[in-house]
């Protein structure tokens, strides 16, 4: 039988890959994709715990996380489109108008 | 080796490889396509954990709706023009990988230090019962009705917000 540890390790690895993506990539859309990767790895942890402990709350929480992720992607991509209209770039090194 | 273990190994290796390729591939469109495969592998892992409802929702919402949105925006914003901005900043990349490996070491240590993985084992009858859409729906519409309505409102606000933000010209 597969142990809980393996699911947690896989999820940790995917989270770290997402973190490295956020730190290294300069395209705002790819940064968004890396954030989706991190959200999904957290979801995997939730489902693994929920299934191993026989508790449905983890799966309900994943359902809510998915809804929030959908909302986040819609608003985030709208912001990226608005920025692209103004500055004609999605490179996050050049989007620094909030920098003091 | 059992069938479940073989399936776990297959889905896990697909998830790991596609996650890495999502981050390292130069073209954002290729990244998005690898991310779709990653979501598919995760959906298979959910099925292995007998979360049938979430497995289907993962395919419909993530691999379907969210990735279509990503690809649509990518096509709209001409990503190939951005390729010249990907100057190789080697120092920062190495530093990021070191930080990531350090964090992974911490997480792996925490996972192996706790003995929770050895003590719990999956009860297939129980976990099959809770993964079903009937059980989830029953809980969703009774105990968790308020969060459910709240999330519906969040989605409505996000829809309106996305339309307003992408319509108006910022200055």
Tab-separated table of C-alpha atoms in Angstrom:
chain	number	residue	atom	x	y	z
A	1	UNK	CA	0.000	0.000	0.000
A	2	UNK	CA	1.169	3.540	-0.740
A	3	UNK	CA	2.159	5.472	2.356
A	4	UNK	CA	1.018	8.979	3.179
A	5	UNK	CA	4.660	10.108	3.179
A	6	UNK	CA	5.005	9.621	-0.566
A	7	UNK	CA	2.061	11.884	-1.330
A	8	UNK	CA	3.425	14.526	1.041
A	9	UNK	CA	6.900	14.317	-0.506
A	10	UNK	CA	5.493	14.651	-4.026
A	11	UNK	CA	3.447	17.631	-2.932
A	12	UNK	CA	6.464	19.231	-1.231
A	13	UNK	CA	8.526	18.756	-4.376
A	14	UNK	CA	5.872	20.326	-6.592
A	15	UNK	CA	5.565	23.246	-4.187
A	16	UNK	CA	9.319	23.839	-4.309
A	17	UNK	CA	9.368	23.663	-8.106
A	18	UNK	CA	6.613	26.279	-8.135
A	19	UNK	CA	8.585	28.447	-5.723
A	20	UNK	CA	11.682	28.260	-7.921
A	21	UNK	CA	9.506	29.190	-10.906
A	22	UNK	CA	8.181	32.275	-9.119
A	23	UNK	CA	11.726	33.291	-8.154
A	24	UNK	CA	13.404	32.758	-11.519
A	25	UNK	CA	10.913	33.453	-14.289
A	26	UNK	CA	10.397	37.016	-15.482
A	27	UNK	CA	7.234	36.565	-17.539
A	28	UNK	CA	4.250	37.482	-15.354
A	29	UNK	CA	2.029	34.810	-16.916
A	30	UNK	CA	4.565	32.053	-16.209
A	31	UNK	CA	4.853	33.357	-12.640
A	32	UNK	CA	1.077	32.911	-12.434
A	33	UNK	CA	1.394	29.339	-13.710
A	34	UNK	CA	3.987	28.602	-11.029
A	35	UNK	CA	1.564	29.924	-8.416
A	36	UNK	CA	-1.057	27.540	-9.802
A	37	UNK	CA	1.483	24.735	-9.383
A	38	UNK	CA	1.941	25.676	-5.727
A	39	UNK	CA	-1.824	25.825	-5.143
A	40	UNK	CA	-2.205	22.386	-6.687
A	41	UNK	CA	0.501	20.871	-4.531
A	42	UNK	CA	-1.283	22.206	-1.435
A	43	UNK	CA	-4.502	20.671	-2.794
A	44	UNK	CA	-2.768	17.308	-3.131
A	45	UNK	CA	-1.738	17.475	0.522
A	46	UNK	CA	-5.315	18.268	1.531
A	47	UNK	CA	-6.758	15.364	-0.465
A	48	UNK	CA	-4.100	12.934	0.801
A	49	UNK	CA	-4.769	13.804	4.443
A	50	UNK	CA	-8.534	13.780	3.884
A	51	UNK	CA	-8.440	10.335	2.309
A	52	UNK	CA	-6.037	8.844	4.853
A	53	UNK	CA	-7.905	10.155	7.883
A	54	UNK	CA	-11.370	9.470	6.428
A	55	UNK	CA	-12.479	13.066	6.895
A	56	UNK	CA	-14.399	14.897	4.172
A	57	UNK	CA	-13.431	18.425	5.283
A	58	UNK	CA	-10.121	18.321	3.416
A	59	UNK	CA	-11.862	17.609	0.130
A	60	UNK	CA	-14.400	20.371	0.738
A	61	UNK	CA	-11.525	22.752	1.386
A	62	UNK	CA	-9.915	21.739	-1.901
A	63	UNK	CA	-13.212	22.559	-3.598
A	64	UNK	CA	-13.110	26.057	-2.090
A	65	UNK	CA	-9.434	26.460	-3.008
A	66	UNK	CA	-10.278	25.624	-6.622
A	67	UNK	CA	-13.028	28.266	-6.669
A	68	UNK	CA	-10.692	30.873	-5.185
A	69	UNK	CA	-7.972	29.896	-7.679
A	70	UNK	CA	-10.396	30.387	-10.561
A	71	UNK	CA	-11.314	33.846	-9.227
A	72	UNK	CA	-7.642	34.671	-8.688
A	73	UNK	CA	-6.693	33.684	-12.227
A	74	UNK	CA	-9.540	35.714	-13.738
A	75	UNK	CA	-8.631	38.879	-11.831
A	76	UNK	CA	-4.869	38.352	-12.168
A	77	UNK	CA	-4.973	37.879	-15.920
A	78	UNK	CA	-7.229	40.934	-16.224
A	79	UNK	CA	-4.604	42.931	-14.317
A	80	UNK	CA	-1.872	41.575	-16.607
A	81	UNK	CA	-3.894	42.613	-19.685
A	82	UNK	CA	-4.413	46.084	-18.213
A	83	UNK	CA	-0.677	46.427	-17.518
A	84	UNK	CA	0.196	45.174	-20.994
A	85	UNK	CA	-2.061	47.831	-22.494
A	86	UNK	CA	-0.165	50.544	-20.670
A	87	UNK	CA	3.445	49.371	-20.747
A	88	UNK	CA	3.390	46.868	-23.651
A	89	UNK	CA	5.283	44.305	-21.582
A	90	UNK	CA	4.611	41.495	-19.138
A	91	UNK	CA	8.191	41.372	-17.887
A	92	UNK	CA	7.963	41.801	-14.120
A	93	UNK	CA	11.350	43.536	-13.956
A	94	UNK	CA	9.962	46.427	-16.003
A	95	UNK	CA	6.659	46.668	-14.161
A	96	UNK	CA	7.896	48.706	-11.228
A	97	UNK	CA	5.545	51.692	-11.049
A	98	UNK	CA	4.675	50.799	-7.452
A	99	UNK	CA	8.345	50.799	-6.475
A	100	UNK	CA	9.097	53.705	-4.201
B	1	UNK	CA	4.034	-4.617	-7.033
B	2	UNK	CA	0.365	-3.775	-6.795
B	3	UNK	CA	-1.522	-1.952	-9.504
B	4	UNK	CA	-2.056	1.042	-7.206
B	5	UNK	CA	1.677	1.388	-6.610
B	6	UNK	CA	2.478	1.205	-10.321
B	7	UNK	CA	-0.176	3.840	-11.050
B	8	UNK	CA	1.133	6.041	-8.255
B	9	UNK	CA	4.681	5.826	-9.594
B	10	UNK	CA	3.507	6.630	-13.127
B	11	UNK	CA	1.344	9.608	-12.136
B	12	UNK	CA	3.908	10.913	-9.656
B	13	UNK	CA	6.749	10.815	-12.180
B	14	UNK	CA	4.566	12.507	-14.809
B	15	UNK	CA	3.651	15.203	-12.275
B	16	UNK	CA	7.286	15.779	-11.262
B	17	UNK	CA	8.663	15.908	-14.814
B	18	UNK	CA	5.919	18.179	-16.167
B	19	UNK	CA	6.213	20.491	-13.150
B	20	UNK	CA	9.933	20.905	-13.851
B	21	UNK	CA	9.346	21.477	-17.566
B	22	UNK	CA	6.629	24.036	-16.791
B	23	UNK	CA	9.211	26.090	-14.944
B	24	UNK	CA	12.235	25.657	-17.217
B	25	UNK	CA	10.777	25.804	-20.735
B	26	UNK	CA	11.406	29.088	-22.521
B	27	UNK	CA	8.166	29.490	-24.416
B	28	UNK	CA	5.176	30.318	-22.177
B	29	UNK	CA	2.835	28.343	-24.447
B	30	UNK	CA	4.916	25.178	-23.933
B	31	UNK	CA	4.842	25.903	-20.187
B	32	UNK	CA	1.054	26.094	-20.266
B	33	UNK	CA	0.757	22.803	-22.161
B	34	UNK	CA	3.048	21.035	-19.688
B	35	UNK	CA	0.928	22.465	-16.883
B	36	UNK	CA	-2.161	20.850	-18.460
B	37	UNK	CA	-0.428	17.441	-18.352
B	38	UNK	CA	0.543	18.127	-14.737
B	39	UNK	CA	-3.088	18.805	-13.838
B	40	UNK	CA	-4.104	15.574	-15.584
B	41	UNK	CA	-1.577	13.593	-13.544
B	42	UNK	CA	-2.867	15.237	-10.360
B	43	UNK	CA	-6.372	14.223	-11.330
B	44	UNK	CA	-5.155	10.623	-11.590
B	45	UNK	CA	-3.563	10.907	-8.140
B	46	UNK	CA	-6.884	12.148	-6.740
B	47	UNK	CA	-8.540	9.057	-8.226
B	48	UNK	CA	-5.914	6.881	-6.504
B	49	UNK	CA	-6.876	8.585	-3.242
B	50	UNK	CA	-10.505	7.735	-4.178
B	51	UNK	CA	-11.567	11.379	-4.412
B	52	UNK	CA	-13.661	10.875	-7.539
B	53	UNK	CA	-15.509	14.179	-7.423
B	54	UNK	CA	-12.356	16.277	-7.040
B	55	UNK	CA	-10.663	14.310	-9.801
B	56	UNK	CA	-13.399	15.275	-12.251
B	57	UNK	CA	-13.500	18.868	-10.992
B	58	UNK	CA	-9.726	19.102	-11.415
B	59	UNK	CA	-10.016	18.196	-15.087
B	60	UNK	CA	-13.013	20.456	-15.746
B	61	UNK	CA	-11.930	23.535	-13.787
B	62	UNK	CA	-8.130	23.460	-13.989
B	63	UNK	CA	-7.265	21.625	-17.192
B	64	UNK	CA	-10.372	22.999	-18.874
B	65	UNK	CA	-11.339	26.467	-17.760
B	66	UNK	CA	-8.238	27.946	-16.134
B	67	UNK	CA	-5.767	26.718	-18.739
B	68	UNK	CA	-7.989	27.956	-21.574
B	69	UNK	CA	-7.917	31.361	-19.895
B	70	UNK	CA	-4.110	31.198	-19.641
B	71	UNK	CA	-3.667	30.156	-23.261
B	72	UNK	CA	-6.130	32.814	-24.412
B	73	UNK	CA	-4.195	35.568	-22.654
B	74	UNK	CA	-0.877	34.152	-23.912
B	75	UNK	CA	-2.088	34.215	-27.502
B	76	UNK	CA	-3.488	37.699	-26.985
B	77	UNK	CA	-0.252	39.162	-25.635
B	78	UNK	CA	2.150	37.772	-28.281
B	79	UNK	CA	4.522	35.951	-25.892
B	80	UNK	CA	7.226	35.316	-28.502
B	81	UNK	CA	8.050	39.023	-28.510
B	82	UNK	CA	9.019	38.722	-24.859
B	83	UNK	CA	11.696	36.157	-25.577
B	84	UNK	CA	14.461	38.743	-25.682
B	85	UNK	CA	13.792	39.660	-22.067
B	86	UNK	CA	14.808	36.218	-20.835
B	87	UNK	CA	18.419	37.167	-20.305
B	88	UNK	CA	20.187	34.435	-18.424
B	89	UNK	CA	20.668	35.735	-14.924
B	90	UNK	CA	22.739	32.797	-13.781
B	91	UNK	CA	23.553	33.992	-10.273
B	92	UNK	CA	19.918	34.576	-9.363
B	93	UNK	CA	18.825	31.233	-10.796
B	94	UNK	CA	21.474	29.310	-8.855
B	95	UNK	CA	20.506	31.173	-5.693
B	96	UNK	CA	16.825	30.373	-6.252
B	97	UNK	CA	17.575	26.678	-6.774
B	98	UNK	CA	19.700	26.607	-3.590
B	99	UNK	CA	16.901	28.258	-1.600
B	100	UNK	CA	14.409	25.798	-3.105
B	101	UNK	CA	16.527	22.747	-2.262
B	102	UNK	CA	17.002	24.056	1.281
B	103	UNK	CA	13.231	24.464	1.680
B	104	UNK	CA	12.651	20.994	0.213
B	105	UNK	CA	15.140	19.553	2.686
B	106	UNK	CA	13.273	21.194	5.537
B	107	UNK	CA	9.907	19.892	4.329
B	108	UNK	CA	11.262	16.367	3.753
B	109	UNK	CA	12.845	16.382	7.192
B	110	UNK	CA	9.533	17.476	8.745
B	111	UNK	CA	7.658	14.726	6.848
B	112	UNK	CA	10.073	11.981	7.853
B	113	UNK	CA	10.559	13.228	11.405
B	114	UNK	CA	6.866	12.891	12.168
B	115	UNK	CA	5.694	9.294	12.369
B	116	UNK	CA	2.244	10.121	10.981
B	117	UNK	CA	2.947	8.385	7.675
B	118	UNK	CA	3.555	5.060	9.396
B	119	UNK	CA	0.657	5.243	11.829
B	120	UNK	CA	-2.228	6.011	9.476
B	121	UNK	CA	-3.243	3.706	6.668
B	122	UNK	CA	-6.001	4.223	4.176
B	123	UNK	CA	-9.367	2.605	4.927
B	124	UNK	CA	-10.613	2.018	1.409
B	125	UNK	CA	-14.307	1.630	2.309
B	126	UNK	CA	-14.365	4.858	4.308
B	127	UNK	CA	-12.371	6.912	1.797
B	128	UNK	CA	-14.466	5.631	-1.096
B	129	UNK	CA	-17.558	6.768	0.746
B	130	UNK	CA	-16.315	10.303	1.443
B	131	UNK	CA	-15.012	10.881	-2.077
B	132	UNK	CA	-18.417	10.386	-3.639
B	133	UNK	CA	-20.303	13.387	-4.940
B	134	UNK	CA	-23.390	12.518	-2.857
B	135	UNK	CA	-21.462	12.636	0.420
B	136	UNK	CA	-19.593	15.812	-0.535
B	137	UNK	CA	-22.794	17.509	-1.677
B	138	UNK	CA	-24.581	16.531	1.513
B	139	UNK	CA	-21.856	18.155	3.610
B	140	UNK	CA	-21.558	21.137	1.305
B	141	UNK	CA	-25.236	22.053	1.494
B	142	UNK	CA	-25.719	21.448	5.228
B	143	UNK	CA	-22.708	22.089	7.443
B	144	UNK	CA	-20.711	24.200	4.986
B	145	UNK	CA	-23.563	26.126	3.405
B	146	UNK	CA	-22.259	29.553	4.447
B	147	UNK	CA	-18.753	29.099	2.982
B	148	UNK	CA	-20.388	27.740	-0.152
B	149	UNK	CA	-22.514	30.873	-0.558
B	150	UNK	CA	-19.514	33.050	0.295
B	151	UNK	CA	-17.446	31.399	-2.439
B	152	UNK	CA	-20.273	31.981	-4.898
B	153	UNK	CA	-20.167	35.679	-4.013
B	154	UNK	CA	-16.372	35.718	-4.396
B	155	UNK	CA	-16.734	34.273	-7.891
B	156	UNK	CA	-19.341	36.882	-8.805
B	157	UNK	CA	-17.110	39.711	-7.557
B	158	UNK	CA	-14.123	38.252	-9.429
B	159	UNK	CA	-16.121	38.086	-12.666
B	160	UNK	CA	-17.246	41.701	-12.376
B	161	UNK	CA	-13.763	42.786	-11.298
B	162	UNK	CA	-12.074	41.053	-14.221
B	163	UNK	CA	-14.421	42.741	-16.690
B	164	UNK	CA	-13.959	46.178	-15.117
B	165	UNK	CA	-10.167	45.928	-14.824
B	166	UNK	CA	-9.534	44.679	-18.336
B	167	UNK	CA	-11.943	47.188	-19.852
B	168	UNK	CA	-10.721	50.414	-18.365
B	169	UNK	CA	-7.530	52.090	-19.476
B	170	UNK	CA	-5.226	52.724	-16.540
B	171	UNK	CA	-3.226	55.938	-16.448
